[in-house]
Coordinates of C-alpha atoms and ligand atoms in Angstrom, one line a residue:
M604 CA 89.6 146.7 125.0
D605 CA 88.2 143.4 126.3
T606 CA 91.1 141.4 127.6
S607 CA 89.0 138.5 129.0
T608 CA 89.9 135.0 127.7
P609 CA 87.4 133.8 125.0
P610 CA 85.3 130.9 126.1
P611 CA 86.6 127.5 125.1
Y612 CA 85.3 125.7 122.0
D613 CA 83.2 122.6 122.6
L614 CA 85.1 121.0 119.7
L615 CA 88.2 122.0 117.8
G616 CA 88.9 120.2 114.5
V617 CA 92.5 119.8 113.3
G618 CA 92.6 119.5 109.5
I619 CA 89.7 120.1 107.0
G620 CA 89.7 117.2 104.6
P621 CA 86.3 115.6 103.7
F622 CA 86.0 113.9 107.1
N623 CA 86.4 116.9 109.4
L624 CA 84.5 119.0 106.9
S625 CA 81.6 116.6 107.3
L626 CA 81.8 117.0 111.1
A627 CA 81.9 120.8 110.7
A628 CA 78.8 120.7 108.4
L629 CA 76.8 118.5 110.8
A630 CA 78.0 120.5 113.9
E631 CA 77.3 124.0 112.5
P632 CA 73.5 124.1 113.0
V633 CA 73.6 122.6 116.5
P634 CA 72.3 125.4 118.8
G635 CA 74.8 126.5 121.4
L636 CA 77.6 124.3 120.2
R637 CA 80.9 126.2 119.7
T638 CA 83.1 124.6 117.1
L639 CA 86.2 125.6 115.1
F640 CA 88.0 123.7 112.4
C641 CA 91.4 124.7 111.1
D642 CA 93.4 123.8 108.1
Q643 CA 96.9 124.8 107.1
R644 CA 96.1 125.2 103.4
P645 CA 94.8 128.5 102.1
E646 CA 91.6 126.8 100.8
F647 CA 90.0 123.4 100.6
R648 CA 91.9 121.1 98.2
W649 CA 91.2 117.4 97.7
H650 CA 94.1 115.3 96.4
H651 CA 94.8 117.9 93.7
G652 CA 97.8 115.9 92.4
M653 CA 95.3 113.2 91.3
L654 CA 92.5 115.2 89.8
V655 CA 93.2 113.6 86.5
D656 CA 90.7 114.5 83.7
G657 CA 87.9 112.0 83.6
A658 CA 88.7 110.4 87.0
R659 CA 85.6 109.6 88.9
M660 CA 84.7 109.0 92.5
Q661 CA 84.5 105.4 93.7
V662 CA 81.5 106.0 95.8
P663 CA 78.0 107.3 94.8
F664 CA 77.3 111.0 95.2
L665 CA 75.2 110.2 98.3
A666 CA 78.5 109.8 100.1
D667 CA 78.7 113.5 100.4
L668 CA 79.4 115.4 103.6
V669 CA 75.9 114.9 105.2
S670 CA 73.3 113.0 103.1
L671 CA 73.7 109.5 104.6
V672 CA 73.0 111.1 108.0
D673 CA 70.8 114.1 107.2
P674 CA 69.6 114.5 103.6
T675 CA 67.8 117.7 104.6
S676 CA 71.1 119.5 105.4
P677 CA 71.9 122.6 103.3
W678 CA 75.4 121.1 102.8
S679 CA 74.2 118.1 100.7
F680 CA 75.6 117.6 97.2
L681 CA 72.1 118.0 95.8
N682 CA 71.8 121.4 97.4
Y683 CA 75.2 122.3 96.0
L684 CA 73.9 121.4 92.6
R685 CA 70.9 123.6 93.1
A686 CA 73.1 126.5 94.1
Q687 CA 75.2 125.9 90.9
D688 CA 72.0 125.6 88.7
R689 CA 73.2 122.1 87.6
L690 CA 70.3 119.9 88.9
F691 CA 69.0 119.2 85.4
P692 CA 72.4 118.3 83.8
F693 CA 73.1 116.0 86.7
Y694 CA 69.6 114.4 86.4
F695 CA 70.1 113.7 82.7
A696 CA 73.7 112.5 83.2
E697 CA 72.4 109.5 85.3
R698 CA 75.8 108.9 86.8
F699 CA 76.0 108.1 90.5
Q700 CA 79.8 108.4 90.5
L701 CA 80.8 112.1 90.3
P702 CA 83.8 113.4 88.5
R703 CA 86.5 113.8 91.1
R704 CA 86.9 117.4 90.1
E705 CA 83.3 118.1 90.9
Y706 CA 83.5 116.5 94.4
D707 CA 86.5 118.7 95.1
H708 CA 84.6 121.8 93.9
Y709 CA 81.5 120.8 96.0
C710 CA 83.6 120.4 99.2
R711 CA 85.3 123.8 98.5
W712 CA 81.8 125.3 98.1
A713 CA 80.8 124.0 101.5
A714 CA 84.1 124.9 103.2
E715 CA 84.0 128.5 102.0
R716 CA 80.5 129.0 103.4
L717 CA 80.8 127.2 106.8
A718 CA 81.3 129.8 109.5
N719 CA 83.2 127.3 111.7
C720 CA 86.0 126.5 109.1
R721 CA 89.2 128.6 109.1
F722 CA 91.9 128.0 106.4
G723 CA 95.5 129.2 106.4
T724 CA 95.8 128.1 110.0
E725 CA 98.2 125.4 111.1
V726 CA 97.8 123.7 114.4
T727 CA 101.4 123.5 115.5
A728 CA 101.0 122.1 119.1
L729 CA 98.3 120.6 121.3
H730 CA 98.5 120.7 125.1
W731 CA 96.3 119.6 128.0
E732 CA 96.1 122.4 130.6
D733 CA 93.7 123.1 133.4
G734 CA 91.1 120.7 132.2
L735 CA 91.1 121.9 128.6
F736 CA 93.0 121.4 125.4
R737 CA 95.1 124.3 124.3
A738 CA 96.0 124.5 120.6
E739 CA 98.8 126.7 119.3
L740 CA 97.8 128.1 116.0
T741 CA 100.0 129.8 113.3
D742 CA 98.6 131.9 110.5
T743 CA 100.4 130.4 107.5
E744 CA 100.4 133.7 105.6
T745 CA 101.5 136.2 108.3
G746 CA 103.2 133.8 110.7
R747 CA 101.1 135.4 113.5
R748 CA 100.5 133.0 116.4
S749 CA 97.4 132.6 118.6
T750 CA 95.8 130.0 120.8
A751 CA 92.4 128.3 121.1
R752 CA 91.1 126.3 124.0
A753 CA 88.6 123.4 123.6
R754 CA 86.9 120.7 125.5
N755 CA 87.2 118.1 122.7
L756 CA 89.5 117.6 119.7
A757 CA 88.9 115.9 116.4
L758 CA 92.0 115.0 114.5
G759 CA 91.2 114.8 110.8
V760 CA 94.7 115.3 109.4
G761 CA 94.5 112.6 106.7
T762 CA 97.1 110.2 105.6
R763 CA 100.6 110.7 104.1
P764 CA 102.1 109.3 100.9
V765 CA 104.2 106.1 101.4
L766 CA 107.7 105.8 99.9
P767 CA 108.6 102.1 100.4
E768 CA 112.0 101.3 101.9
A769 CA 113.2 99.8 98.6
F770 CA 112.9 103.3 97.0
A771 CA 114.7 105.2 99.8
A772 CA 117.7 105.9 97.6
L773 CA 115.4 107.8 95.1
A774 CA 114.0 110.2 97.7
G775 CA 114.1 113.6 96.2
H776 CA 115.4 112.3 92.8
P777 CA 113.9 114.3 89.9
G778 CA 113.0 111.1 88.1
A779 CA 111.0 109.6 90.9
F780 CA 107.9 110.9 92.6
H781 CA 104.7 109.7 94.4
S782 CA 101.4 109.6 92.6
A783 CA 100.1 112.2 95.1
D784 CA 102.2 114.7 93.1
Y785 CA 101.3 113.3 89.6
L786 CA 99.6 116.4 88.1
D787 CA 102.3 118.7 89.5
R788 CA 105.1 116.6 88.0
R789 CA 103.5 115.2 84.8
D790 CA 104.8 117.9 82.5
G791 CA 108.3 116.9 83.5
L792 CA 107.7 113.5 81.9
A793 CA 107.0 115.1 78.4
D794 CA 110.5 114.2 77.0
V795 CA 111.0 111.0 78.9
R796 CA 111.2 107.8 76.8
D797 CA 110.7 105.1 79.4
I798 CA 108.3 105.5 82.3
T799 CA 107.5 102.9 85.0
V800 CA 104.4 103.0 87.3
V801 CA 104.7 101.0 90.5
G802 CA 101.5 99.9 92.3
S803 CA 98.2 98.4 91.1
G804 CA 95.7 100.3 93.3
Q805 CA 93.3 102.9 91.9
S806 CA 96.0 105.6 91.7
G807 CA 98.4 103.3 89.8
A808 CA 95.7 102.3 87.3
E809 CA 94.7 106.0 86.8
V810 CA 98.3 107.2 86.3
F811 CA 99.0 104.3 83.9
L812 CA 95.8 105.0 81.9
D813 CA 96.6 108.7 81.8
L814 CA 100.2 108.0 80.5
L815 CA 98.8 105.6 77.9
R816 CA 96.5 108.3 76.6
R817 CA 99.2 111.0 76.5
H818 CA 102.1 109.0 74.9
D819 CA 102.3 107.2 71.6
D820 CA 104.6 104.3 70.7
G821 CA 107.7 106.5 71.0
V822 CA 107.5 106.0 74.8
R823 CA 107.8 102.7 76.7
L824 CA 105.3 102.4 79.5
R825 CA 105.6 99.8 82.2
W826 CA 103.2 98.9 85.0
L827 CA 104.7 96.8 87.8
T828 CA 103.0 95.5 90.9
R829 CA 103.9 93.1 93.7
T830 CA 100.3 91.9 93.8
R831 CA 100.0 88.6 91.9
A832 CA 97.0 89.7 89.8
L833 CA 95.3 92.8 88.6
A834 CA 92.1 92.0 90.4
P835 CA 89.3 94.6 90.5
M836 CA 88.1 96.3 93.7
E837 CA 85.1 94.5 95.3
Y838 CA 82.0 96.3 94.0
S839 CA 79.2 93.7 94.4
K840 CA 76.2 95.0 96.4
L841 CA 76.5 92.5 99.2
G842 CA 80.3 92.8 99.2
L843 CA 79.9 96.5 99.8
E844 CA 78.3 95.7 103.1
H845 CA 81.8 95.6 104.5
F846 CA 81.5 99.4 104.3
T847 CA 78.6 99.7 106.7
P848 CA 78.5 100.7 110.4
D849 CA 77.4 97.0 111.1
Y850 CA 80.7 95.7 109.7
T851 CA 82.7 98.4 111.5
R852 CA 81.1 97.4 114.9
Y853 CA 81.7 93.7 114.2
F854 CA 85.4 94.3 113.2
H855 CA 85.9 96.4 116.3
S856 CA 84.7 93.6 118.5
L857 CA 87.5 91.2 117.2
P858 CA 90.9 90.7 118.9
A859 CA 93.6 92.9 117.6
P860 CA 95.7 90.1 115.9
V861 CA 92.6 89.0 114.0
R862 CA 91.9 92.5 112.9
D863 CA 95.4 93.0 111.7
A864 CA 95.3 89.8 109.7
L865 CA 91.9 90.8 108.2
V866 CA 93.0 94.2 107.0
A867 CA 95.9 92.6 105.1
A868 CA 93.7 89.9 103.7
Q869 CA 91.0 92.3 102.5
W870 CA 93.2 94.2 100.0
Q871 CA 90.6 93.7 97.3
L872 CA 88.1 95.7 99.4
H873 CA 90.3 98.8 99.7
K874 CA 93.5 98.6 97.7
A875 CA 92.6 97.3 94.3
A876 CA 91.7 99.3 91.1
S877 CA 88.1 99.7 89.9
A878 CA 86.9 97.3 87.2
E879 CA 86.0 100.3 85.1
T880 CA 89.5 101.8 85.1
L881 CA 91.0 98.3 84.3
A882 CA 88.5 98.0 81.4
E883 CA 89.5 101.5 80.1
I884 CA 93.1 100.4 80.0
H885 CA 92.2 97.3 78.1
D886 CA 90.0 99.3 75.7
H887 CA 92.8 101.7 75.1
L888 CA 95.3 98.9 74.3
Y889 CA 92.8 97.1 72.1
E890 CA 92.2 100.3 70.0
R891 CA 95.9 101.1 69.9
T892 CA 96.9 97.8 68.4
I893 CA 94.2 97.3 65.8
G894 CA 95.8 95.9 62.6
R895 CA 99.0 94.7 64.3
A896 CA 100.3 92.1 66.7
I897 CA 99.4 93.0 70.3
D898 CA 103.0 93.0 71.5
T899 CA 104.1 95.7 69.1
A900 CA 103.0 98.4 71.5
P901 CA 105.8 99.3 73.9
V902 CA 103.7 98.5 76.9
E903 CA 104.6 96.1 79.7
I904 CA 102.1 95.1 82.5
T905 CA 103.8 92.8 85.0
P906 CA 102.0 91.8 88.2
G907 CA 103.7 89.5 90.7
T908 CA 106.9 91.6 90.5
A909 CA 108.4 93.1 93.6
V910 CA 111.0 95.9 93.5
D911 CA 113.7 95.0 96.1
D912 CA 115.9 98.0 95.5
A913 CA 115.9 101.2 93.3
R914 CA 118.7 103.7 92.7
P915 CA 120.1 106.1 90.1
G916 CA 121.8 104.1 87.3
P917 CA 125.6 104.6 86.7
C918 CA 124.9 106.0 83.2
G919 CA 121.8 108.1 84.0
G920 CA 118.2 106.9 84.4
L921 CA 117.1 104.6 87.2
E922 CA 117.7 101.0 88.0
L923 CA 115.1 98.8 89.7
R924 CA 116.2 95.4 91.0
C925 CA 113.0 93.3 90.6
R926 CA 112.0 89.9 91.8
H927 CA 109.3 87.8 90.2
T928 CA 107.3 86.6 93.3
D929 CA 106.2 83.2 91.9
S930 CA 109.5 82.1 90.4
G931 CA 112.0 84.0 92.5
T932 CA 113.8 85.1 89.3
E933 CA 115.6 88.4 89.6
H934 CA 116.3 91.0 86.9
V935 CA 117.3 94.6 86.7
L936 CA 115.0 97.0 85.0
R937 CA 116.3 100.3 83.5
T938 CA 113.9 103.1 83.2
D939 CA 114.0 106.9 83.0
A940 CA 111.2 107.8 85.5
V941 CA 109.2 106.1 88.2
V942 CA 105.8 107.1 89.5
L943 CA 105.2 105.5 92.9
A944 CA 101.6 104.7 93.3
T945 CA 102.5 103.1 96.6
G946 CA 99.6 104.3 98.8
Y947 CA 99.1 106.3 101.9
R948 CA 99.4 105.7 105.6
A949 CA 98.1 107.4 108.7
A950 CA 100.8 109.2 110.6
R951 CA 100.9 110.7 114.1
P952 CA 100.8 114.5 113.6
A953 CA 103.7 116.5 115.0
A954 CA 101.3 118.8 116.8
L955 CA 100.3 115.9 119.1
E956 CA 103.7 115.4 120.6
P957 CA 103.1 117.5 123.8
L958 CA 100.1 115.1 124.4
A959 CA 101.9 111.9 123.5
H960 CA 102.6 110.9 127.1
L961 CA 98.9 111.2 128.0
I962 CA 97.8 108.8 125.3
D963 CA 97.3 105.1 126.0
W964 CA 99.0 103.7 122.9
D965 CA 98.6 100.0 122.0
E966 CA 101.5 97.6 121.9
A967 CA 102.3 98.7 118.3
G968 CA 102.3 102.4 119.2
R969 CA 98.9 103.0 117.6
Y970 CA 95.8 104.7 119.0
R971 CA 93.3 102.6 120.9
V972 CA 90.0 103.9 119.5
D973 CA 86.6 103.1 120.9
L974 CA 83.4 102.8 118.9
D975 CA 82.7 106.5 119.4
H976 CA 86.1 107.1 117.6
R977 CA 87.5 108.4 120.9
V978 CA 91.1 107.7 121.6
A979 CA 92.0 106.0 125.0
T980 CA 94.0 108.4 127.2
R981 CA 95.5 108.4 130.7
P982 CA 92.9 109.3 133.3
E983 CA 94.2 112.8 133.9
L984 CA 93.3 113.7 130.3
T985 CA 89.5 114.0 130.7
G986 CA 88.8 115.8 127.4
G987 CA 87.6 113.9 124.4
L988 CA 90.3 113.2 121.7
Y989 CA 88.6 111.9 118.6
V990 CA 90.2 110.6 115.3
Q991 CA 88.9 110.3 111.8
N992 CA 90.7 108.2 109.3
A993 CA 93.4 107.0 111.7
E994 CA 91.6 103.9 112.9
L995 CA 92.0 101.3 110.1
H996 CA 93.5 98.9 112.7
T997 CA 90.5 99.2 115.0
H998 CA 87.6 100.0 112.7
G999 CA 88.6 98.2 109.5
V1000 CA 88.4 98.9 105.7
G1001 CA 85.6 101.4 106.0
T1002 CA 88.0 103.9 107.8
P1003 CA 89.1 105.8 104.7
D1004 CA 85.8 105.3 102.8
L1005 CA 83.8 108.5 102.1
G1006 CA 80.6 106.5 102.3
L1007 CA 81.1 106.2 106.1
G1008 CA 82.3 109.7 106.7
A1009 CA 79.0 111.4 107.5
H1010 CA 78.0 108.5 109.8
R1011 CA 81.3 108.6 111.7
A1012 CA 81.0 112.4 112.0
A1013 CA 77.5 112.0 113.5
V1014 CA 78.8 109.4 116.0
I1015 CA 81.4 111.8 117.1
L1016 CA 78.9 114.7 117.3
N1017 CA 76.6 112.6 119.4
A1018 CA 79.4 111.6 121.7
V1019 CA 80.7 115.1 122.1
T1020 CA 77.3 116.6 122.9
G1021 CA 76.3 113.6 125.0
R1022 CA 72.9 113.3 123.3
T1023 CA 71.4 112.0 120.1
V1024 CA 71.8 115.0 117.8
H1025 CA 71.5 112.6 114.9
R1026 CA 69.5 109.4 115.1
L1027 CA 71.5 106.6 113.5
P1028 CA 70.1 103.3 112.2
D1029 CA 70.5 100.2 114.3
R1030 CA 71.0 97.9 111.3
T1031 CA 72.7 98.9 108.1
A1032 CA 73.5 95.5 106.4
W1033 CA 71.7 92.3 105.6
T1034 CA 74.9 90.4 106.1
G1035 CA 75.3 89.0 109.6
F1036 CA 79.0 89.2 110.2
A1037 CA 79.1 87.6 113.6
P1038 CA 78.5 83.9 114.0
P1039 CA 74.8 82.9 114.3
A1040 CA 73.5 82.7 117.9
P1041 CA 73.1 79.3 119.5
A1042 CA 69.7 77.7 118.8
G1043 CA 66.9 79.4 120.7
R1044 CA 68.8 82.6 121.3
A1045 CA 68.5 85.9 119.4
Q1046 CA 70.9 86.8 116.6
P1047 CA 73.9 88.4 118.3
T1048 CA 74.4 91.3 116.0
P1049 CA 73.3 94.1 118.3
A1050 CA 75.3 92.3 121.1
V1051 CA 77.8 94.8 119.8
P1052 CA 76.7 98.0 121.4
R1053 CA 74.9 100.7 119.3
P1054 CA 76.8 104.0 119.0
Q1055 CA 74.1 105.8 121.0
E1056 CA 74.6 103.5 123.9
L1057 CA 78.3 104.2 124.0
T1058 CA 78.0 108.0 124.1
R1059 CA 79.7 109.5 127.1
A1060 CA 78.5 112.0 129.7
A1061 CA 78.0 115.5 128.2
T1062 CA 81.3 117.4 127.8
V1063 CA 79.7 120.4 126.2
G1064 CA 79.1 123.7 128.0
R1065 CA 75.5 124.6 127.6
Ligands
FAD2594 C1 93.6 110.1 95.0 C2 92.6 109.6 96.0 C3 91.3 109.4 95.7 C4 90.4 108.9 96.6 N1 89.1 108.7 96.2 C5 88.2 108.2 97.0 C6 86.9 107.8 96.6 O1 86.5 108.0 95.4 N2 86.0 107.3 97.5 C7 86.4 107.0 98.8 O2 85.6 106.5 99.5 N3 87.7 107.3 99.2 C8 88.6 107.9 98.4 N4 89.8 108.2 98.8 C9 90.2 107.9 100.2 C10 89.8 109.0 101.3 O3 88.5 109.3 101.3 C11 90.5 110.3 101.0 O4 91.8 110.1 101.2 C12 90.1 111.5 101.9 O5 90.6 112.7 101.4 C13 90.5 111.4 103.4 O6 90.0 112.6 104.0 P1 90.6 113.1 105.3 O7 89.7 114.1 105.9 O8 91.0 112.0 106.2 O9 92.1 113.8 104.9 P2 92.7 114.7 103.8 O10 91.8 114.9 102.7 O11 94.0 114.2 103.6 O12 92.7 116.1 104.6 C14 93.5 116.3 105.7 C15 93.8 117.8 105.9 O13 94.4 118.1 107.2 C16 95.2 119.2 107.0 N5 96.2 119.2 108.1 C17 97.1 118.2 108.4 N6 97.8 118.6 109.5 C18 97.4 119.8 109.9 C19 97.7 120.7 111.0 N7 98.6 120.3 111.9 N8 97.1 121.9 111.1 C20 96.1 122.2 110.2 N9 95.7 121.4 109.1 C21 96.3 120.2 109.0 C22 95.8 119.0 105.6 O14 96.2 120.3 105.1 C23 94.6 118.5 104.8 O15 93.9 119.5 104.2 C24 90.8 108.7 97.9 C25 92.1 108.9 98.3 C26 93.0 109.3 97.4 C27 94.4 109.5 97.8

């Protein structure tokens, strides 16, 4: 029996959501590059609690795992369609935005075929030892433990559902749950007479629309949101240039307080609902109230309403203490069930704790992330620690956007290998986000370094 230690991986990925899956797909064909990606789930699943019938992606199909970097990759969505013999139906459908269920199926198709993806494997702890990362792995079915060593790590552990403080007293209550669990819990709402959806992002709009379609006038449906207006997500062509590598580089160059203020101010770029879903809600209400006064449907849509406190009511049901943000007026709302479409937030994975003292956290306890998506660490940690979808505060609104996923994965791959595995465009937007250069001097846009110029010395064993 060979008892020698297996050679370290060049790159170990923790989590296989769309972002690390993209990195796995781009890394797999690179000759000599040893990579492994692990996910605790038994198979790829993409937000299964929100795969509501009819829900569509908010990005065009070209935002697949690879196409915006390498359209010739076998892991493109078009190649998936060819494998499924669905190219003609897709061609005639003329829809750029895929059904969300199809995107989930496409990613699972890739994940099942990529040799560097391993499911049913939780990464329970990460250490830095003898110049390498050592990951403790647990087989989630058998409980068997093993280890893997790697020169570089890519954390792609996603984000976690947010339960706002005001709802803390309802944690675990059968009548209250996050939209992330919507499909798993929806049947439990079948006999409920009064349902409240909180939050006006895309998930809130989709849940409210689904409830409208499933319930008749026998059920009161309410949609509350703190936001003052149900404004649609920015979707103009030039507005979408905020989701380009150009904007990401500009945003990264700003001082941290400016970046924090911008992310909050840009809610319409990343937190609102799509105009299409808002229109579908309006269409539904229009049809439903034909031939009668519009206020005869038991439906309430109230923006500008903050919930300050929520708890079980003394006589059953739930009580929400609400405050109208413009007038300051308070009222108590009694309802039977609450769906919290209150968003998601990046969280530090527990597996990272053994490394926490080696990370150079910022003043707010967040990662400092460079343009290569590498986390700043203490000098003694010389391996590359990369993050995907945990850098909203340093890279801006494009961080969770699938349209930037392949590009970010290619930036990481170029950095890990220390060479240009994928050539990336210098300019991706017409908008100039930085101020114009003083007269007689060149436009400063590429004053922000190009990703290729930022790549580090090779850290890959060749
Ligand atoms: C309902 C919904 C719809 C969205 N739709 C769009 C859209 O249309 N367009 C768009 O641009 N963006 C969309 N987004 C935003 C974003 O693209 C997605 O959230 C995306 O799934 C993020 O991918 P990820 O790889 O960061 O994480 P995730 O998809 O959350 O995957 C993370 C994975 O890490 C695994 N993991 C975590 N910890 C460990 C560990 N210790 N060991 C092993 N595995 C671990 C988890 O099991 C999970 O599978 C949507 C978000 C939501 C919530």
